[in-house]
Coordinates of C-alpha atoms and ligand atoms in Angstrom, one line a residue:
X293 CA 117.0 189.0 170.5
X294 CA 115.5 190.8 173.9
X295 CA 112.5 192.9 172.0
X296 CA 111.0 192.3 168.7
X297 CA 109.3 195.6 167.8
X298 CA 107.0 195.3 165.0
X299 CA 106.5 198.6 162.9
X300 CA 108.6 201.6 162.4
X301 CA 105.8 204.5 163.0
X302 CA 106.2 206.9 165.7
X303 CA 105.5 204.0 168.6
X304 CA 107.5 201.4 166.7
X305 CA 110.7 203.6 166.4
X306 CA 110.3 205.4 170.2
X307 CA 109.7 202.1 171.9
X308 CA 112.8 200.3 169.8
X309 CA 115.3 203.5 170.8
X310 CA 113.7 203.3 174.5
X311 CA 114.2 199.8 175.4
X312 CA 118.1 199.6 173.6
X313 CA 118.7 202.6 176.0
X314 CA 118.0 200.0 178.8
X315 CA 120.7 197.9 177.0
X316 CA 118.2 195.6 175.2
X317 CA 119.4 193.9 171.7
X318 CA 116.2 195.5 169.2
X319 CA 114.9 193.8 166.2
X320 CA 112.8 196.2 164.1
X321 CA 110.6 195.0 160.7
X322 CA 108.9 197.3 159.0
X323 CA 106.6 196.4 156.3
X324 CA 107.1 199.5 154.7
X325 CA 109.2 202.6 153.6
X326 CA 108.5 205.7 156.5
X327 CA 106.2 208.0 154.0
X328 CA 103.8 205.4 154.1
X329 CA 103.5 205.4 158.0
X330 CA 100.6 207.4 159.5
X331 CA 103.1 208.7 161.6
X332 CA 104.8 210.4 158.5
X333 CA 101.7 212.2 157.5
X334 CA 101.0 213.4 161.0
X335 CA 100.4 217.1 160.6
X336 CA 98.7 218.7 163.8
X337 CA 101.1 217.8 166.7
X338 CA 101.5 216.5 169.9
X339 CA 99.2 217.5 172.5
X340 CA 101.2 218.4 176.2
X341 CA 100.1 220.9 179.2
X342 CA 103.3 222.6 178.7
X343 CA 101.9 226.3 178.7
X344 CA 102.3 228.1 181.8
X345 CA 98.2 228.4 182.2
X346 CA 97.9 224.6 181.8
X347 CA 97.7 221.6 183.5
X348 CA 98.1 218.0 183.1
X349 CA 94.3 217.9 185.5
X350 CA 93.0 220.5 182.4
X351 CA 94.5 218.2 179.5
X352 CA 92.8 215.7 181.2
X353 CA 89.4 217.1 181.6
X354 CA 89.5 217.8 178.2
X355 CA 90.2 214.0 176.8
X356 CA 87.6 212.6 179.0
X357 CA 85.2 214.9 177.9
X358 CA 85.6 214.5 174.4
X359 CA 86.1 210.7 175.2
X360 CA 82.0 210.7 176.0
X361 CA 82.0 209.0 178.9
X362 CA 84.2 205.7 177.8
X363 CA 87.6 206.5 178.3
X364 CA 89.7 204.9 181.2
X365 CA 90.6 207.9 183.4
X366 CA 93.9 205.9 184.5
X367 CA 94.8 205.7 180.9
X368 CA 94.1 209.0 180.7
X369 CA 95.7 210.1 183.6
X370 CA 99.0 208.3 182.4
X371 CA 99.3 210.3 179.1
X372 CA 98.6 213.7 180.5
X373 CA 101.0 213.3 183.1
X374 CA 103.5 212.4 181.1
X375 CA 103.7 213.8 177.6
X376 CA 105.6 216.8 178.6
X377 CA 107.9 214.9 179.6
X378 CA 107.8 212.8 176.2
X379 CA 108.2 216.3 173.9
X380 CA 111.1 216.9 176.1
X381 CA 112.9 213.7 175.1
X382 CA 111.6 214.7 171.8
X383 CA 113.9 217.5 172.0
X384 CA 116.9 216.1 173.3
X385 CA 116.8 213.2 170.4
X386 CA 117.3 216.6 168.1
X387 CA 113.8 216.9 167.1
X388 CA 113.0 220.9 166.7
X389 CA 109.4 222.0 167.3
X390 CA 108.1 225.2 166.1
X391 CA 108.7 227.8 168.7
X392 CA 107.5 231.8 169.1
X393 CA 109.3 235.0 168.9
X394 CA 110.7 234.4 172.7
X395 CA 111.5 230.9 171.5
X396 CA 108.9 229.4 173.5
X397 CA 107.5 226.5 171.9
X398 CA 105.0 227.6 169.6
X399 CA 101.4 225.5 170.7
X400 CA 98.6 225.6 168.5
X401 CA 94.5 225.4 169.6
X402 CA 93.1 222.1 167.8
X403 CA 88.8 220.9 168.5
X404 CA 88.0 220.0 171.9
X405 CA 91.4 221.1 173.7
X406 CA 90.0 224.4 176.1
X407 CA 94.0 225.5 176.3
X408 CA 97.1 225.6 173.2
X409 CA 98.8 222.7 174.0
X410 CA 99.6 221.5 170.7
X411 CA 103.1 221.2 169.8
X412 CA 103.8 221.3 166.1
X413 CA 107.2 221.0 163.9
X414 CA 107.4 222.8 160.3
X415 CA 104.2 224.1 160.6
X416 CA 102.0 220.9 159.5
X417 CA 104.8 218.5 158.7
X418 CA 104.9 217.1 163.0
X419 CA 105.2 213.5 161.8
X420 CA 107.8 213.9 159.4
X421 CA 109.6 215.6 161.1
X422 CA 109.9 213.2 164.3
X423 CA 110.0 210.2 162.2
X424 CA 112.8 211.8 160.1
X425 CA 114.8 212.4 163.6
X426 CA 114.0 209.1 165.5
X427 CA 114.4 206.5 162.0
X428 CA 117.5 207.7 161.7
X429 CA 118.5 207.4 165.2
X430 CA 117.2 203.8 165.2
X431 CA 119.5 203.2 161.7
X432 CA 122.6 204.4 163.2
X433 CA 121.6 202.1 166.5
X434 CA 124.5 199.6 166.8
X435 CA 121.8 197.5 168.8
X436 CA 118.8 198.0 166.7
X437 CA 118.4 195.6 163.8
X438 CA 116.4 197.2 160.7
X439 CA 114.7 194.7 158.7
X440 CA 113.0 195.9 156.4
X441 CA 110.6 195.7 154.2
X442 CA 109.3 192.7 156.0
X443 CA 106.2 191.8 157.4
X444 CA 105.1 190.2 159.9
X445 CA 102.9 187.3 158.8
X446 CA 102.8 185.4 162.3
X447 CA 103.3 185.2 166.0
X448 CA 105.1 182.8 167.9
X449 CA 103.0 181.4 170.9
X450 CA 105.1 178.7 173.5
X451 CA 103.6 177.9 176.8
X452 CA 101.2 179.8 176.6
X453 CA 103.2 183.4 175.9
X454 CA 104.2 185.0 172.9
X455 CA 108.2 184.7 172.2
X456 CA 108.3 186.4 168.5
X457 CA 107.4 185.9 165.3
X458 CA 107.9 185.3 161.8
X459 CA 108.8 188.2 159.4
X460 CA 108.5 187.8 155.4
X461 CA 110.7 189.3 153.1
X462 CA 108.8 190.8 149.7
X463 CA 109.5 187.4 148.0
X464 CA 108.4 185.5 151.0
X465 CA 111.0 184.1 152.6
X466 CA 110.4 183.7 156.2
X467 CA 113.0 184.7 159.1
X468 CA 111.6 183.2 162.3
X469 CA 112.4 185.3 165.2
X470 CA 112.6 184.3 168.8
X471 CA 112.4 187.5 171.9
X472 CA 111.4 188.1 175.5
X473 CA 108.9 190.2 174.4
X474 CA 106.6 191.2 170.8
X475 CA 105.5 194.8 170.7
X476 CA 103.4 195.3 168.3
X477 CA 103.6 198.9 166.6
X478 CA 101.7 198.2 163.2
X479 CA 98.9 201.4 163.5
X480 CA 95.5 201.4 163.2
X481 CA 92.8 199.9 160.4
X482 CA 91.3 202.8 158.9
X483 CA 92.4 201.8 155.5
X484 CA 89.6 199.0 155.8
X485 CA 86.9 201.7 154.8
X486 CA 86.9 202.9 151.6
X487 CA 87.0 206.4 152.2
X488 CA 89.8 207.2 154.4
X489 CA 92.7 209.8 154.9
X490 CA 95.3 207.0 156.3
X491 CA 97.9 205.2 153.9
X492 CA 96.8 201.9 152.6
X493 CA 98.6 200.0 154.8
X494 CA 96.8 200.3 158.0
X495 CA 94.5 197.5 157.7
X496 CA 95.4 196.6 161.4
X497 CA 97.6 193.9 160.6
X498 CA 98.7 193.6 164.0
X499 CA 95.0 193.3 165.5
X500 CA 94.5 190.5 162.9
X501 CA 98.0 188.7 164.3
X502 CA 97.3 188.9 167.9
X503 CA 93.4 187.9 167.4
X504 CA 94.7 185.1 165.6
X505 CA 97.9 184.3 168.6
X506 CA 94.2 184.4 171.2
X507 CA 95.0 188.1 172.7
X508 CA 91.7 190.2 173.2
X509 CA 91.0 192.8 171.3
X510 CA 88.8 196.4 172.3
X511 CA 86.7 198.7 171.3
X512 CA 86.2 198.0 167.2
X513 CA 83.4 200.0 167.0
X514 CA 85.0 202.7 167.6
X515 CA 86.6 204.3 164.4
X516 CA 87.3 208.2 164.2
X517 CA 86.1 209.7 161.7
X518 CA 87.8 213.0 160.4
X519 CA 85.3 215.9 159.7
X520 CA 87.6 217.5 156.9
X521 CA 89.3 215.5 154.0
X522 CA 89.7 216.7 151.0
X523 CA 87.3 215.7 148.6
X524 CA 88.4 215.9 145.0
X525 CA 88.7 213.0 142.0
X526 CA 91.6 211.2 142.0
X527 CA 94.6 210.0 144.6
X528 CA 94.7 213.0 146.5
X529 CA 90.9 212.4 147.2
X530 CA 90.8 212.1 151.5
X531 CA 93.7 214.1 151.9
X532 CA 93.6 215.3 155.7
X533 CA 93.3 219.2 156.6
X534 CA 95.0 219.7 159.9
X535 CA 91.7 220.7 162.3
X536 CA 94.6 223.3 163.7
X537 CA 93.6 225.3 160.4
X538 CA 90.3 225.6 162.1
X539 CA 91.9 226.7 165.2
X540 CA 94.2 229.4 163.5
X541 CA 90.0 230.7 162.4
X542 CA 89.1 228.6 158.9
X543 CA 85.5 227.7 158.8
X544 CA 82.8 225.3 157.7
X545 CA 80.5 226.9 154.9
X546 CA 76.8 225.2 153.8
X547 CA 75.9 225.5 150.3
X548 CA 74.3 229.0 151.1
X549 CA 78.3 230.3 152.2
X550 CA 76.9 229.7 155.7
X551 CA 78.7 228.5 159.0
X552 CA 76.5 225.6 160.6
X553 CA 78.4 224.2 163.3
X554 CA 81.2 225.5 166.0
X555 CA 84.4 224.4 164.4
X556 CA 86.1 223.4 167.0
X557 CA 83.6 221.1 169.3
X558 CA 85.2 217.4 169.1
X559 CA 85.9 215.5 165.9
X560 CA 82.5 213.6 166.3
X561 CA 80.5 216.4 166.4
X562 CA 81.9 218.1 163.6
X563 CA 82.0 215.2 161.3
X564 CA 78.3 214.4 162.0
X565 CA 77.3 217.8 161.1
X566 CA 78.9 217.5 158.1
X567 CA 77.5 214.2 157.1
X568 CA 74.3 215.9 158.0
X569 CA 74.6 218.5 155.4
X570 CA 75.6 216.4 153.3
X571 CA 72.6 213.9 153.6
X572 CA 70.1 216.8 153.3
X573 CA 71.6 218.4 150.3
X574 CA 72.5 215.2 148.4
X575 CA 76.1 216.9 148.1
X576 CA 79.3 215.2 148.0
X577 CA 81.3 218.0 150.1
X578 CA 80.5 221.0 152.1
X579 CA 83.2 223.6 151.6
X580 CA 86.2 225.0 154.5
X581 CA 87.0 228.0 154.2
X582 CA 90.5 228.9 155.1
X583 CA 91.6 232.3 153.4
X584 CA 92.0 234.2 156.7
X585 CA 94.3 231.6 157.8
X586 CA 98.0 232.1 157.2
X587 CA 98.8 229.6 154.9
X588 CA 102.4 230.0 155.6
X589 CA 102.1 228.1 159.0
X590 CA 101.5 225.2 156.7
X591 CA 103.4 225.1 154.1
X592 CA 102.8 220.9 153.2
X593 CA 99.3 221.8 152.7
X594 CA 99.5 224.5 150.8
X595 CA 101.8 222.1 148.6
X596 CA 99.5 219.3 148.5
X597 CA 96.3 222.0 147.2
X598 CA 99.1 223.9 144.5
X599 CA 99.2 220.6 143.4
X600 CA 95.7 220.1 142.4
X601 CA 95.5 223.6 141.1
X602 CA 93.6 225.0 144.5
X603 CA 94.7 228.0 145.9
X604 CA 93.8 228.1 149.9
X605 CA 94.1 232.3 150.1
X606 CA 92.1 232.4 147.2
X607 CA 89.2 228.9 146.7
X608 CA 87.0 227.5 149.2
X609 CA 88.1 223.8 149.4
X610 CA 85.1 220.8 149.4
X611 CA 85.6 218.6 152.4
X612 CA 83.9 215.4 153.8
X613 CA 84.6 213.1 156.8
X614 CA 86.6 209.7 156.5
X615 CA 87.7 206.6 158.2
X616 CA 91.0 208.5 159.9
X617 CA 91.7 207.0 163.5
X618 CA 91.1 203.5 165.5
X619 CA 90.4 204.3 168.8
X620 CA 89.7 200.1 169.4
X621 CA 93.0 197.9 169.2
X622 CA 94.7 194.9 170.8
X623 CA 93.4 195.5 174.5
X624 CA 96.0 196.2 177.1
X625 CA 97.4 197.5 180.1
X626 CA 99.2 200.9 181.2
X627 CA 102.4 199.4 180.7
X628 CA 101.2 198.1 176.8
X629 CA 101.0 194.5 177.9
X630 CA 98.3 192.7 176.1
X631 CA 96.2 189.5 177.5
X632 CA 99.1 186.8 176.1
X633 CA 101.9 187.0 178.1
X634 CA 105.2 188.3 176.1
X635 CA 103.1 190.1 173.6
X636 CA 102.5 194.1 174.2
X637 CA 100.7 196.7 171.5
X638 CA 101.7 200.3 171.4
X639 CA 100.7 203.3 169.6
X640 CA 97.5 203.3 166.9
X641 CA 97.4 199.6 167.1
X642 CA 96.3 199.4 171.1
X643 CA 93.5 200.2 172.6
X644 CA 94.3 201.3 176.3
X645 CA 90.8 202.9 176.7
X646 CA 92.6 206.4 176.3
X647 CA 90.3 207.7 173.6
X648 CA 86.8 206.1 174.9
X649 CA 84.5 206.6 172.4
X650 CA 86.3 209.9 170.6
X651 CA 89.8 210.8 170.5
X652 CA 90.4 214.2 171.2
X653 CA 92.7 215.8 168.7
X654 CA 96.4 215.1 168.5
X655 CA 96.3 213.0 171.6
X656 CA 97.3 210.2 169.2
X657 CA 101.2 211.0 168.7
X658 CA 101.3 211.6 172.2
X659 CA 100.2 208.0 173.0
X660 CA 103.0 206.3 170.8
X661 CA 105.6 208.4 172.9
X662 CA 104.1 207.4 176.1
X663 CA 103.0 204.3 175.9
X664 CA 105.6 203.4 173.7
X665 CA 107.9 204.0 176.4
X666 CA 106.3 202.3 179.1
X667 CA 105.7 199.2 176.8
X668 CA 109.1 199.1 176.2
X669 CA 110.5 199.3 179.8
X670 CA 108.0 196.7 180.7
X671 CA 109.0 194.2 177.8
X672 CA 112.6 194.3 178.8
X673 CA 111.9 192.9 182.0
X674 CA 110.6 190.1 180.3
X675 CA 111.9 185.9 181.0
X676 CA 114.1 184.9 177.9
X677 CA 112.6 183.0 174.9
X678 CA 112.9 179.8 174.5
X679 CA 115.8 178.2 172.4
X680 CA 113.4 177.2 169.7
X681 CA 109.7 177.3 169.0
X682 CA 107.0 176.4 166.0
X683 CA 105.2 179.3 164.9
X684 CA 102.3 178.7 163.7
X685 CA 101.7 179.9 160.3
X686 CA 97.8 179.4 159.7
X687 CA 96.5 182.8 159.6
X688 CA 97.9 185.2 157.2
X689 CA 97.0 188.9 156.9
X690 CA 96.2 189.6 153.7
X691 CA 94.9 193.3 152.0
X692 CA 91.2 194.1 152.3
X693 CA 89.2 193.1 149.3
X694 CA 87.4 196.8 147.7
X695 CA 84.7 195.0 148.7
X696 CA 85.2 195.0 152.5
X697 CA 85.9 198.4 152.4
X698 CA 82.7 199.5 150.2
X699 CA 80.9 197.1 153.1
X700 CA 82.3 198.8 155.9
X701 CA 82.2 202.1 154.8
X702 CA 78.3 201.6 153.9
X703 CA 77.3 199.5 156.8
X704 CA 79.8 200.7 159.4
X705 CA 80.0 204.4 158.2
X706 CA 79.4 207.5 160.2
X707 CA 75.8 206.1 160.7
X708 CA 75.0 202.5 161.4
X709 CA 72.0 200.2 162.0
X710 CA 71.5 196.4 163.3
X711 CA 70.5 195.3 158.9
X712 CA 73.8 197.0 157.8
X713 CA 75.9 195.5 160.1
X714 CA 74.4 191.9 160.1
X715 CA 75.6 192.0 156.3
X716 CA 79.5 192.5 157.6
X717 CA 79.0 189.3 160.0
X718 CA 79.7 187.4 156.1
X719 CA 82.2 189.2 155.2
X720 CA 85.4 187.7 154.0
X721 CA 88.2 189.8 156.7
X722 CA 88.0 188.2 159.8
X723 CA 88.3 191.8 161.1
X724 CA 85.7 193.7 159.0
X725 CA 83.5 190.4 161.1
X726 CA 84.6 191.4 164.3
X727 CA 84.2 195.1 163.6
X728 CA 80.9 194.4 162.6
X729 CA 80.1 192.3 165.6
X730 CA 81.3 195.2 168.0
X731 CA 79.4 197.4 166.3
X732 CA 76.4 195.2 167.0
X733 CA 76.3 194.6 169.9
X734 CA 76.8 198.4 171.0
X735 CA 73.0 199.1 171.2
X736 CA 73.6 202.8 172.1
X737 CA 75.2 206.2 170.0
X738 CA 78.2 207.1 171.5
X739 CA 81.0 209.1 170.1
X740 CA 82.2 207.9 166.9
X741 CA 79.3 204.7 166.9
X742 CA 76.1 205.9 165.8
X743 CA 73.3 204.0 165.7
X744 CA 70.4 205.2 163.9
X745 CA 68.3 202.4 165.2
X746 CA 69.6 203.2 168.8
X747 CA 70.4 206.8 168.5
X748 CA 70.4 207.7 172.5
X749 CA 73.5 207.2 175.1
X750 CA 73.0 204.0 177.2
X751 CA 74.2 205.1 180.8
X752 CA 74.7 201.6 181.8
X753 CA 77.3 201.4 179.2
X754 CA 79.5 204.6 180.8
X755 CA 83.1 203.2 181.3
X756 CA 82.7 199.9 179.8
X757 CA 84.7 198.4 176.7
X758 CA 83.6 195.9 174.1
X759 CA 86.0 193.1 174.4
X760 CA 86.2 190.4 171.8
X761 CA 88.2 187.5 172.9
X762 CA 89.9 184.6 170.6
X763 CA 86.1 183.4 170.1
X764 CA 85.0 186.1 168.3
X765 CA 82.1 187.4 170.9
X766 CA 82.1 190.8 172.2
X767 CA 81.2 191.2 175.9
X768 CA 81.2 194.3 177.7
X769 CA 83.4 195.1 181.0
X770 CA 84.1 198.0 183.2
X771 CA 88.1 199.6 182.2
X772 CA 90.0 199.2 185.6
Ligands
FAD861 C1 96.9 212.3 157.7 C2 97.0 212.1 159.2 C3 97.3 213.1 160.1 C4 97.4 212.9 161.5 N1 97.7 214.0 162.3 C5 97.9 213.7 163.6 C6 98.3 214.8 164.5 O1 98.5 215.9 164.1 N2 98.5 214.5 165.8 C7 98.2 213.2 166.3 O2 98.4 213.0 167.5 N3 97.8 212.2 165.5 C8 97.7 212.5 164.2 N4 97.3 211.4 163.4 C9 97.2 210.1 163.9 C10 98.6 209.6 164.2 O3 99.4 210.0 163.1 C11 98.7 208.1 164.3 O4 97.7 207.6 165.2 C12 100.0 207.6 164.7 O5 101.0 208.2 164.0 C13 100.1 206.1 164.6 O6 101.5 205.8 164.8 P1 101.9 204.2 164.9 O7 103.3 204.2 165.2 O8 101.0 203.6 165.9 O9 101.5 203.6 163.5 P2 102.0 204.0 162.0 O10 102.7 205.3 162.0 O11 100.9 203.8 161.1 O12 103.1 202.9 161.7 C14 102.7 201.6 161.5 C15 103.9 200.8 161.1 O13 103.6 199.4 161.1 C16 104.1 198.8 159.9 N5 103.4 197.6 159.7 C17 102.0 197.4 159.6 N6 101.7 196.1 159.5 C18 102.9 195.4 159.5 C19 103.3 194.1 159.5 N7 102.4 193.1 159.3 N8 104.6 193.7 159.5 C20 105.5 194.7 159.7 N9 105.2 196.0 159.7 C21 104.0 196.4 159.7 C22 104.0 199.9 158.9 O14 104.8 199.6 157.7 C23 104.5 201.1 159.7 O15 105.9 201.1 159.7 C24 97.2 211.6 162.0 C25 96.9 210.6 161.1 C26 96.8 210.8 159.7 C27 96.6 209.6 158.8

């Protein structure tokens, strides 16, 4: 095999169709069915200066703003350069984005963007739209091999470089796979806190695997959280409400029926003013109010609310922040490569230092296409694997106990402080550990990580990343 490619999300199924267009032989495991990719429930879009009043330098400007002074500006740089050119391909592979009377694509206004660049599909179904168009491209791929559902439950590490892995079947057999080059595609780990609008499978597998293989990992502290999930009893409890309903003019109401903060500042800013209100009232929702909006630019939500008996041109809908994007990851380069040799990370599950402290809204599918690509053209340049190699099968990644994710949502929650965290550093996840360590030794608020016990902005700290090596310690350093 040339390219193992571990997940079949967005990054996992764009980097698998890019690298068998360089002629590469793909093998694809996927844990999971698509639906319950975050990729799949992706409603907003795909952020790209493609509007004749903007500019990859404006797109830019934007995600380093909202990024609060820790995002890498060549990361940055990368991704708004290029994700025009990324919906383009889009288009070509037959995915067909929402367009406008003249048949321009359609772009949407989401928090923190100063132009419409979003580009949406089927009003708010984006993610299952592209998913839809790109798995079946991959299944019909004469060089891409779907296995699925298997998991990957180890990596392969020979002379000091990663050269594949070991995927499980449900019953557990294990089919050892040997490739010039792992890209890990497995999404983030927002499914560790309890309250959260991802699918239950992103625990952040794929951190866990390359932490355990010795690659670094970045930024843990820093986990999005979403200013407006639903909050009702029962499953549907954290469904996501697009933030491009708050562009198209829905707002945020206090208990008086009052507006209390500008709707579409960045995600952190929202989501702490909410938590706010929530904290002083001793509520368990403040309420968005979205019957100006046409609900027919989004039908799935509409759907998802008929559902539970709300009506969006008719009820005011209680909403509350949750665990919803992991700006940290396996740390890597611009091309996806990770600190072992042979072993790359892509999509939700790396942390370039794109997103700094704050990802600014729907700059996340956009990363998958981009990097994904790059990842993938680097990893086929990789030396062949060995003929054979041990893997070592020590670590395992198992699901979060309900306990680690009560911890972390209690102790590493939209607020933190030194006591709180200190209880995660016994947890039983190795990651919920090293989340907690991160989170520690960040003695500053920034972004998505704030401390109530160090609630200012450290300027010493602009532009550096918490790393946290094989040993577990986080140091700082300067992105490149
Ligand atoms: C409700 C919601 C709405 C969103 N809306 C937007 C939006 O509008 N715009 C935007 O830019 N971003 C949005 N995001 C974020 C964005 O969807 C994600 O960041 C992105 O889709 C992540 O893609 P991915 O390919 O990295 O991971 P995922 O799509 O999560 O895919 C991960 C894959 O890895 C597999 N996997 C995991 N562990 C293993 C393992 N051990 N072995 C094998 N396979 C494994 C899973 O089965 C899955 O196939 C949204 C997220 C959510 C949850």
């Amino acid at each position: 095999m040339d390219v193992a490619v571990v997940g079949a999300g967005a990054a996992g199924l764009y980097a698998a169709l890019t690298a068998v267009e360089e002629g590469a032989r793909v093998a694809l495991v996927s844990r999971s069915p698509l639906a319950q990719t975050a990729s799949y429930w992706a409603q907003g879009g795909i952020a790209a200066a493609l509007a004749q009043d903007d500019a990859p330098e404006l797109h830019l400007a934007d995600t380093i703003a909202a990024g609060r002074d820790a995002a890498r500006e060549s990361a940055v740089r990368v991704l708004c350069d290029e994700s025009p050119g990324r919906v383009r391909d889009l288009e070509r592979l037959g995915v067909s984005f929402d367009a406008d009377r003249q048949g321009n694509l359609a772009l949407g206004l989401e928090g923190g963007h100063s132009q419409r660049r979003i580009v949406h599909a089927g009003g708010a179904a984006t993610g299952r739209r592209i998913t839809r168009e790109l798995s079946a491209a991959a299944a019909q791929h004469d060089r891409v091999e779907v296995l699925e559902p298997r998991a990957a439950t180890a990596l392969t590490v020979a002379g000091g470089r990663c050269v594949g892995l070991v995927a499980r079947s449900r019953k557990g057999d294990p089919l050892p796979l040997l490739a010039r080059a792992t890209i890990l595609a497995t999404g983030g780990m927002a499914a560790l806190w309890q309250r959260t609008t991802n699918p239950r499978g992103a625990v952040g597998a794929g951190l866990a695997l390359a932490h355990a293989a010795g690659a670094a990992l970045a930024d843990l502290e820093f986990m999005q959280f979403h200013p407006t999930a639903l909050r009702v009893e029962g499953p549907q409890d954290g469904f996501l409400i697009t933030e491009a309903v708050r562009g198209e003019g829905a707002v945020l109401l206090d208990e008086r029926g009052e507006r209390f903060v500008d709707e579409l500042a960045p995600r952190d800013e929202v989501a702490l003013a909410i938590q706010a209100q929530l904290d002083q009232g001793g509520r368990p929702a403040v309420m968005l109010d979205m019957r100006s909006v046409d609900i027919g630019r989004f039908p799935n939500i509409a759907a998802a609310l008929g559902d539970l008996g709300l009506d969006p041109r008719r009820d005011v809908l209680p909403v509350a922040p949750a665990a919803h994007y992991t700006m940290g990851g396996v740390a890597c380069d611009l091309d996806g490569r990770s600190s072992l040799p042979g072993l790359y990370a892509v999509g939700e599950s790396a942390c370039t230092g794109l997103h700094g402290a704050n990802r600014l809204a729907s700059n996340s599918l956009a990363e998958c296409f981009v990097f994904g690509r790059r990842a993938a053209l680097a990893a086929c340049e990789d030396p062949e694997p060995p003929a054979a190699a041990e893997p070592d099968e020590s670590i395992h990644t198992r699901p979060p106990a309900d306990e680690t994710r009560a911890a972390l949502w209690r102790h590493a929650g939209l607020r933190r402080e030194a006591a709180g965290l200190r209880v995660l550093s016994s947890d039983a996840s190795p990651l919920a550990r090293l989340i907690g360590a991160s989170c520690l030794a960040r003695e500053e608020s920034r972004g998505a990580h704030q401390r109530s016990d160090h609630p200012q902005t450290d300027p010493a700290l602009d532009g550096m990343h918490t790393l946290v090596d094989s040993a577990g310690t986080p140091r700082f350093e300067r992105w490149t």
